[in-house]
XYZ file of N, CA and C in Angstrom:
240
model
N -59.694 -81.880 56.882
C -58.389 -82.523 56.968
C -57.868 -82.350 58.396
N -57.367 -83.420 58.971
C -56.827 -83.349 60.318
C -55.339 -83.064 60.252
N -54.880 -82.296 61.213
C -53.451 -82.000 61.282
C -52.801 -82.951 62.269
N -51.680 -83.518 61.865
C -50.918 -84.361 62.756
C -50.144 -83.467 63.706
N -50.128 -83.842 64.973
C -49.404 -83.060 65.957
C -47.971 -83.585 66.048
N -47.025 -82.676 65.923
C -45.614 -83.029 66.003
C -44.988 -82.317 67.192
N -43.974 -82.937 67.734
C -43.150 -82.251 68.721
C -42.423 -81.128 67.989
N -42.086 -80.035 68.683
C -41.432 -78.903 68.005
C -40.174 -79.282 67.219
N -39.359 -80.156 67.759
C -38.122 -80.547 67.060
C -38.439 -81.318 65.782
N -39.420 -82.201 65.851
C -39.804 -82.995 64.690
C -40.435 -82.095 63.623
N -41.258 -81.179 64.049
C -41.907 -80.251 63.128
C -40.857 -79.415 62.391
N -39.858 -78.934 63.106
C -38.803 -78.132 62.485
C -37.975 -78.970 61.512
N -37.699 -80.208 61.876
C -36.942 -81.094 60.978
C -37.723 -81.331 59.683
N -38.999 -81.588 59.810
C -39.850 -81.815 58.633
C -39.917 -80.546 57.794
N -40.082 -79.387 58.450
C -40.146 -78.120 57.734
C -38.875 -77.861 56.933
N -37.727 -78.077 57.563
C -36.449 -77.866 56.866
C -36.317 -78.795 55.664
N -36.675 -80.059 55.852
C -36.550 -81.039 54.766
C -37.472 -80.675 53.598
N -38.724 -80.365 53.890
C -39.659 -79.988 52.830
C -39.220 -78.707 52.137
N -38.714 -77.759 52.908
C -38.228 -76.502 52.347
C -37.091 -76.754 51.358
N -36.137 -77.563 51.742
C -35.013 -77.893 50.859
C -35.511 -78.598 49.596
N -36.442 -79.533 49.752
C -36.973 -80.263 48.610
C -37.744 -79.336 47.677
N -38.515 -78.408 48.238
C -39.293 -77.472 47.416
C -38.372 -76.560 46.610
N -37.323 -76.078 47.238
C -36.364 -75.221 46.540
C -35.654 -76.009 45.450
N -35.243 -77.223 45.754
C -34.567 -78.071 44.767
C -35.480 -78.356 43.572
N -36.744 -78.657 43.843
C -37.694 -78.925 42.757
C -37.829 -77.700 41.853
N -37.907 -76.524 42.442
C -38.021 -75.298 41.647
C -36.758 -75.054 40.824
N -35.590 -75.255 41.433
C -34.335 -75.059 40.702
C -34.217 -75.998 39.505
N -34.839 -77.157 39.609
C -34.822 -78.138 38.521
C -36.027 -77.998 37.596
N -36.843 -76.975 37.825
C -38.068 -76.737 37.050
C -39.044 -77.903 37.117
N -39.069 -78.583 38.241
C -40.049 -79.651 38.486
C -41.240 -79.018 39.197
N -42.039 -78.305 38.418
C -43.055 -77.433 38.990
C -44.175 -78.177 39.691
N -44.596 -79.317 39.175
C -45.648 -80.092 39.854
C -45.171 -80.518 41.244
N -43.931 -80.994 41.318
C -43.363 -81.381 42.615
C -43.260 -80.173 43.538
N -42.854 -79.042 42.978
C -42.719 -77.827 43.775
C -44.067 -77.407 44.356
N -45.132 -77.517 43.560
C -46.469 -77.181 44.060
C -46.825 -78.093 45.225
N -46.661 -79.397 45.034
C -47.019 -80.354 46.086
C -46.223 -80.108 47.373
N -44.934 -79.909 47.246
C -44.092 -79.704 48.423
C -44.443 -78.415 49.155
N -44.693 -77.355 48.409
C -45.060 -76.095 49.045
C -46.433 -76.181 49.696
N -47.353 -76.922 49.096
C -48.654 -77.114 49.730
C -48.519 -77.921 51.025
N -47.643 -78.899 51.014
C -47.395 -79.662 52.244
C -46.802 -78.761 53.324
N -45.897 -77.889 52.933
C -45.318 -76.937 53.886
C -46.393 -76.029 54.472
N -47.312 -75.580 53.631
C -48.373 -74.694 54.113
C -49.336 -75.420 55.056
N -49.468 -76.722 54.899
C -50.314 -77.465 55.840
C -49.627 -77.550 57.201
N -48.306 -77.454 57.210
C -47.534 -77.486 58.447
C -47.429 -76.086 59.073
N -47.167 -75.093 58.225
C -47.032 -73.696 58.662
C -47.853 -72.845 57.685
N -49.126 -72.616 58.012
C -50.067 -72.014 57.058
C -49.712 -70.627 56.525
N -49.083 -69.783 57.261
C -48.846 -68.420 56.786
C -47.363 -68.129 56.618
N -46.675 -68.984 55.902
C -45.253 -68.783 55.670
C -45.060 -68.015 54.363
N -44.529 -66.814 54.468
C -44.380 -65.911 53.336
C -43.550 -66.517 52.202
N -42.408 -67.086 52.517
C -41.540 -67.670 51.480
C -42.235 -68.818 50.765
N -42.932 -69.641 51.511
C -43.630 -70.778 50.908
C -44.738 -70.298 49.985
N -45.491 -69.285 50.410
C -46.553 -68.745 49.555
C -45.979 -68.171 48.263
N -44.851 -67.485 48.349
C -44.214 -66.943 47.142
C -43.723 -68.048 46.217
N -43.098 -69.076 46.787
C -42.637 -70.198 45.958
C -43.814 -70.922 45.315
N -44.906 -71.079 46.071
C -46.096 -71.722 45.520
C -46.650 -70.902 44.361
N -46.717 -69.590 44.534
C -47.185 -68.734 43.451
C -46.336 -68.875 42.200
N -45.030 -68.908 42.369
C -44.121 -69.069 41.226
C -44.352 -70.406 40.526
N -44.427 -71.478 41.302
C -44.615 -72.810 40.711
C -45.949 -72.886 39.966
N -46.994 -72.353 40.569
C -48.303 -72.377 39.919
C -48.305 -71.546 38.638
N -47.650 -70.410 38.658
C -47.610 -69.580 37.447
C -46.814 -70.266 36.340
N -45.763 -70.981 36.703
C -44.990 -71.728 35.705
C -45.830 -72.825 35.052
N -46.819 -73.325 35.775
C -47.712 -74.358 35.234
C -48.925 -73.766 34.519
N -48.999 -72.437 34.485
C -50.128 -71.787 33.833
C -51.397 -71.773 34.681
N -51.253 -72.051 35.962
C -52.392 -72.060 36.879
C -52.476 -70.676 37.543
N -52.819 -69.695 36.709
C -52.704 -68.298 37.101
C -53.654 -67.872 38.215
N -54.874 -68.371 38.214
C -55.817 -67.990 39.276
C -55.307 -68.468 40.637
N -54.776 -69.690 40.673
C -54.228 -70.227 41.927
C -52.958 -69.474 42.333
N -52.140 -69.125 41.341
C -50.917 -68.371 41.619
C -51.271 -67.004 42.194
N -52.257 -66.367 41.603
C -52.685 -65.047 42.090
C -53.170 -65.132 43.539
N -53.882 -66.215 43.859
C -54.365 -66.412 45.229
C -53.182 -66.545 46.198
N -52.191 -67.353 45.836
C -51.019 -67.545 46.697
C -50.273 -66.231 46.870
N -50.059 -65.499 45.774
C -49.379 -64.206 45.865
C -50.204 -63.214 46.692
N -51.522 -63.264 46.550
C -52.394 -62.380 47.315
C -52.289 -62.639 48.800
N -52.227 -63.915 49.183
C -52.066 -64.261 50.595
C -50.721 -63.758 51.115
N -49.686 -63.881 50.278
C -48.357 -63.387 50.674
C -48.394 -61.870 50.873
N -49.072 -61.170 49.984
C -49.170 -59.716 50.089
C -49.943 -59.273 51.330
N -50.942 -60.051 51.691
C -51.687 -59.729 52.917
C -50.784 -59.849 54.153
N -49.878 -60.824 54.122
C -48.970 -61.015 55.252
C -47.903 -59.938 55.315
N -47.422 -59.518 54.141
C -46.328 -58.545 54.105
C -46.494 -57.622 52.891
N -47.325 -56.587 53.047
C -47.590 -55.656 51.917
C -46.331 -54.935 51.480
């Protein structure tokens, strides 16, 4: 997968928008949307602790426990 190069201001704007959408999806229990949005965020900022935690939560809510464990494990590696 190729990464699109963004100017820093554009990248931050996209990050903020996706972050808000991911949080909103989780608050509404739209877990599939939350997974997709958090995965998009991780493609933009691969080692974001909050995003990994939100992804783990969304995946666990969907019963995708192995994937949730992986996301939580990555978060723990970043901040034990």
